[in-house]
C-alpha cells in the first residue's frame, strides 16, 4: 500500500525502507542534499575566518613589541575582516532575494575579498535553483550533470565529495521530481519531540514518556 517514502541518504534507512516497503519509491529528501552543499560552503568561510584570526593575533603581537596600539582595518560597513567573516554565516544560508540591506552590503565586500566564497555560494544557489524550478526528471538529470561539471571545474574538494554523493544516490534524488515530496513534516515533528524531551532534561521512564507524547501530539 505504501507507494513512496522520503528519507535521508543513510544506507541503514534505505535498507529498512526496502525491507519493509519493497514496492515503494524511495525519494532522497532535497533538503539533506542542499544541507551538504551549505556545510561545504560554511567550511570554506570558517577556514578563512581562522586565517583572519591568526593574522590579527600576529598583528597584535607585533604592535605590542613596538609599543604601538593595534588598529584593525575596517571595511566600508565598519566591520573588521574577522567580524565580516563571522557575521556572514547566516546570509550564506539565504537566497540573495531574502537578504537585508546590511547583509547585501556585507556580501558585496566578502565576495570581493574572497572570490572562492562567491564561487562556492553560486554553486549552492545553482543546486537550490535546480530543485526549485525543475519540473521533470529528464530536465533535472541534465541540469545536475551541468552542475556536476561546474563543481569539477571549481576545484573545491568538499563540493567534489557532494557531487560524488549525488552520483551514488542520483536515482532516489531524481525521484523527488515525480511528486516533489519531502520529509519536512517528519523533520518538524521530530523537532517537536526533541523540544518536548529537552523540557525534562532527559528521559528515564521511556514508556511514560511515550504515553505523554501520544497523549499530547497524537
Coordinates of C-alpha atoms in Angstrom, one line a residue:
X1 CA 0.0 0.0 0.0
X2 CA 2.9 2.3 0.6
X3 CA 3.9 3.9 -2.7
X4 CA 6.5 6.5 -1.8
X5 CA 9.0 7.1 1.0
X6 CA 11.1 10.2 1.6
X7 CA 14.3 9.6 3.5
X8 CA 17.9 10.8 4.0
X9 CA 21.0 9.3 2.4
X10 CA 21.8 6.9 5.3
X11 CA 22.3 3.3 4.0
X12 CA 20.6 1.9 7.1
X13 CA 17.4 3.9 6.4
X14 CA 17.4 2.7 2.8
X15 CA 17.7 -0.9 3.9
X16 CA 14.9 -0.5 6.3
X17 CA 12.7 1.1 3.7
X18 CA 13.5 -1.6 1.1
X19 CA 12.8 -4.4 3.5
X20 CA 9.6 -3.1 5.0
X21 CA 8.2 -1.5 1.8
X22 CA 9.8 -3.2 -1.2
X23 CA 7.4 -1.7 -3.8
X24 CA 7.7 1.9 -2.6
X25 CA 9.6 4.5 -4.5
X26 CA 12.5 5.9 -2.4
X27 CA 12.9 9.7 -2.5
X28 CA 16.0 11.4 -1.1
X29 CA 14.9 14.5 0.7
X30 CA 16.1 17.6 -1.2
X31 CA 17.0 19.4 2.0
X32 CA 19.5 16.8 3.0
X33 CA 21.3 17.3 -0.3
X34 CA 21.2 21.1 0.0
X35 CA 22.5 20.8 3.6
X36 CA 25.6 19.1 2.4
X37 CA 26.3 21.9 -0.1
X38 CA 25.7 24.5 2.6
X39 CA 28.1 22.8 5.0
X40 CA 30.8 22.7 2.3
X41 CA 30.2 26.5 1.8
X42 CA 30.4 27.2 5.5
X43 CA 33.7 25.1 5.8
X44 CA 35.3 27.5 3.3
X45 CA 34.1 30.5 5.2
X46 CA 35.3 29.1 8.5
X47 CA 38.7 28.3 7.1
X48 CA 39.1 32.0 6.0
X49 CA 37.9 33.1 9.5
X50 CA 40.5 31.1 11.3
X51 CA 43.2 32.6 8.9
X52 CA 41.8 36.1 9.7
X53 CA 42.1 35.4 13.5
X54 CA 45.7 34.2 13.1
X55 CA 46.6 37.3 11.1
X56 CA 45.0 39.6 13.6
X57 CA 46.8 37.8 16.5
X58 CA 50.1 38.2 14.8
X59 CA 49.5 41.9 14.1
X60 CA 48.6 42.5 17.8
X61 CA 51.8 40.8 18.9
X62 CA 53.9 42.9 16.5
X63 CA 52.2 46.1 17.7
X64 CA 52.9 45.2 21.4
X65 CA 56.6 44.5 20.6
X66 CA 56.9 48.1 19.3
X67 CA 54.7 49.6 22.0
X68 CA 52.1 50.6 19.4
X69 CA 48.3 50.4 19.5
X70 CA 46.9 47.9 17.1
X71 CA 44.1 49.3 14.9
X72 CA 42.4 46.8 12.6
X73 CA 41.5 47.7 9.1
X74 CA 37.8 48.5 8.8
X75 CA 35.8 47.9 5.6
X76 CA 33.2 50.3 4.3
X77 CA 30.5 48.8 6.5
X78 CA 32.5 49.4 9.7
X79 CA 33.5 45.7 10.2
X80 CA 36.9 44.2 10.6
X81 CA 37.9 41.2 8.5
X82 CA 37.3 38.8 11.4
X83 CA 33.8 40.4 12.1
X84 CA 32.9 40.3 8.4
X85 CA 33.6 36.5 8.1
X86 CA 31.9 35.8 11.5
X87 CA 28.7 37.7 10.7
X88 CA 28.4 36.4 7.1
X89 CA 27.4 32.9 8.4
X90 CA 23.6 33.5 8.3
X91 CA 23.4 35.3 4.9
X92 CA 25.1 32.4 3.2
X93 CA 22.1 30.2 4.1
X94 CA 19.7 32.6 2.4
X95 CA 19.0 33.4 -1.3
X96 CA 20.1 36.9 -2.3
X97 CA 16.5 38.0 -2.7
X98 CA 16.0 37.5 1.0
X99 CA 19.0 39.5 2.2
X100 CA 18.6 42.7 4.2
X101 CA 20.3 45.8 3.2
X102 CA 23.2 45.2 5.7
X103 CA 23.6 41.6 4.5
X104 CA 23.7 42.7 0.9
X105 CA 26.5 45.2 1.7
X106 CA 28.3 42.6 3.8
X107 CA 28.1 40.0 1.0
X108 CA 29.4 42.5 -1.6
X109 CA 32.5 43.2 0.5
X110 CA 33.1 39.5 1.3
X111 CA 32.7 38.3 -2.3
X112 CA 35.2 41.0 -3.4
X113 CA 37.7 39.9 -0.7
X114 CA 37.1 36.2 -1.1
X115 CA 36.2 35.1 -4.7
X116 CA 36.3 31.4 -3.7
X117 CA 33.4 32.0 -1.2
X118 CA 31.5 33.7 -4.0
X119 CA 32.1 30.8 -6.4
X120 CA 31.0 28.3 -3.7
X121 CA 27.9 30.4 -2.9
X122 CA 27.0 30.3 -6.6
X123 CA 27.3 26.5 -6.6
X124 CA 24.9 26.3 -3.7
X125 CA 22.4 28.6 -5.3
X126 CA 22.7 26.7 -8.6
X127 CA 21.8 23.4 -6.8
X128 CA 18.9 25.2 -5.0
X129 CA 17.5 26.6 -8.3
X130 CA 17.5 23.1 -9.8
X131 CA 15.3 21.8 -7.0
X132 CA 13.1 25.0 -7.0
X133 CA 12.5 25.4 -10.8
X134 CA 12.8 22.0 -12.4
X135 CA 9.6 20.1 -13.2
X136 CA 10.7 16.8 -14.8
X137 CA 13.2 14.1 -14.1
X138 CA 14.7 14.4 -17.6
X139 CA 15.5 18.2 -17.2
X140 CA 16.7 17.6 -13.7
X141 CA 19.1 15.0 -14.8
X142 CA 20.6 17.3 -17.4
X143 CA 20.9 20.2 -15.0
X144 CA 22.5 18.1 -12.3
X145 CA 25.1 16.9 -14.9
X146 CA 25.9 20.6 -15.8
X147 CA 26.1 21.4 -12.0
X148 CA 28.5 18.4 -11.6
X149 CA 30.7 19.8 -14.3
X150 CA 30.8 23.2 -12.6
X151 CA 31.8 21.5 -9.4
X152 CA 34.7 19.7 -11.1
X153 CA 35.9 23.0 -12.6
X154 CA 35.8 24.8 -9.3
X155 CA 38.4 22.5 -7.7
X156 CA 36.7 22.5 -4.3
X157 CA 37.3 19.1 -2.7
X158 CA 34.3 19.4 -0.3
X159 CA 32.0 20.0 -3.3
X160 CA 33.5 17.1 -5.1
X161 CA 32.5 14.9 -2.2
X162 CA 28.9 16.2 -2.5
X163 CA 28.9 15.6 -6.3
X164 CA 30.1 12.0 -5.7
X165 CA 27.4 11.5 -3.1
X166 CA 24.8 12.8 -5.5
X167 CA 26.1 10.4 -8.2
X168 CA 25.8 7.5 -5.8
X169 CA 22.2 8.5 -4.9
X170 CA 21.1 10.0 -8.2
X171 CA 18.2 7.7 -8.7
X172 CA 16.5 8.5 -5.4
X173 CA 17.4 12.2 -5.8
X174 CA 15.7 12.3 -9.2
X175 CA 12.6 10.6 -7.8
X176 CA 11.9 13.9 -6.0
X177 CA 10.9 15.5 -9.3
X178 CA 8.0 13.0 -9.7
X179 CA 5.8 14.4 -6.9
X180 CA 8.2 16.9 -5.3
X181 CA 7.8 15.1 -2.0
X182 CA 9.9 15.9 1.1
X183 CA 10.0 14.6 4.7
X184 CA 9.7 18.2 6.1
X185 CA 6.6 17.2 8.1
X186 CA 8.5 14.3 9.7
X187 CA 11.5 16.5 10.5
X188 CA 9.2 19.1 12.0
X189 CA 7.5 16.5 14.2
X190 CA 11.0 15.2 15.2
X191 CA 12.0 18.7 16.3
X192 CA 8.9 18.9 18.5
X193 CA 9.7 15.6 20.1
X194 CA 13.3 16.8 20.9
X195 CA 12.0 20.0 22.3
X196 CA 9.5 18.1 24.5
X197 CA 12.2 15.8 25.7
X198 CA 14.5 18.7 26.5
X199 CA 12.0 20.1 28.9
X200 CA 12.6 17.1 31.2
X201 CA 16.4 17.2 31.0
X202 CA 16.4 13.7 29.6
X203 CA 14.0 10.7 29.9
X204 CA 14.3 7.8 32.4
X205 CA 10.8 6.2 32.0
X206 CA 10.5 5.6 28.3
X207 CA 7.1 4.1 28.5
X208 CA 5.6 7.0 30.4
X209 CA 7.4 9.4 28.0
X210 CA 5.8 7.8 25.0
X211 CA 2.4 7.8 26.8
X212 CA 2.7 11.6 27.4
X213 CA 4.0 12.1 23.8
X214 CA 1.0 10.3 22.2
X215 CA -1.5 12.0 24.6
X216 CA -0.2 15.5 23.7
X217 CA 0.7 15.1 20.0
X218 CA -1.4 12.2 18.6

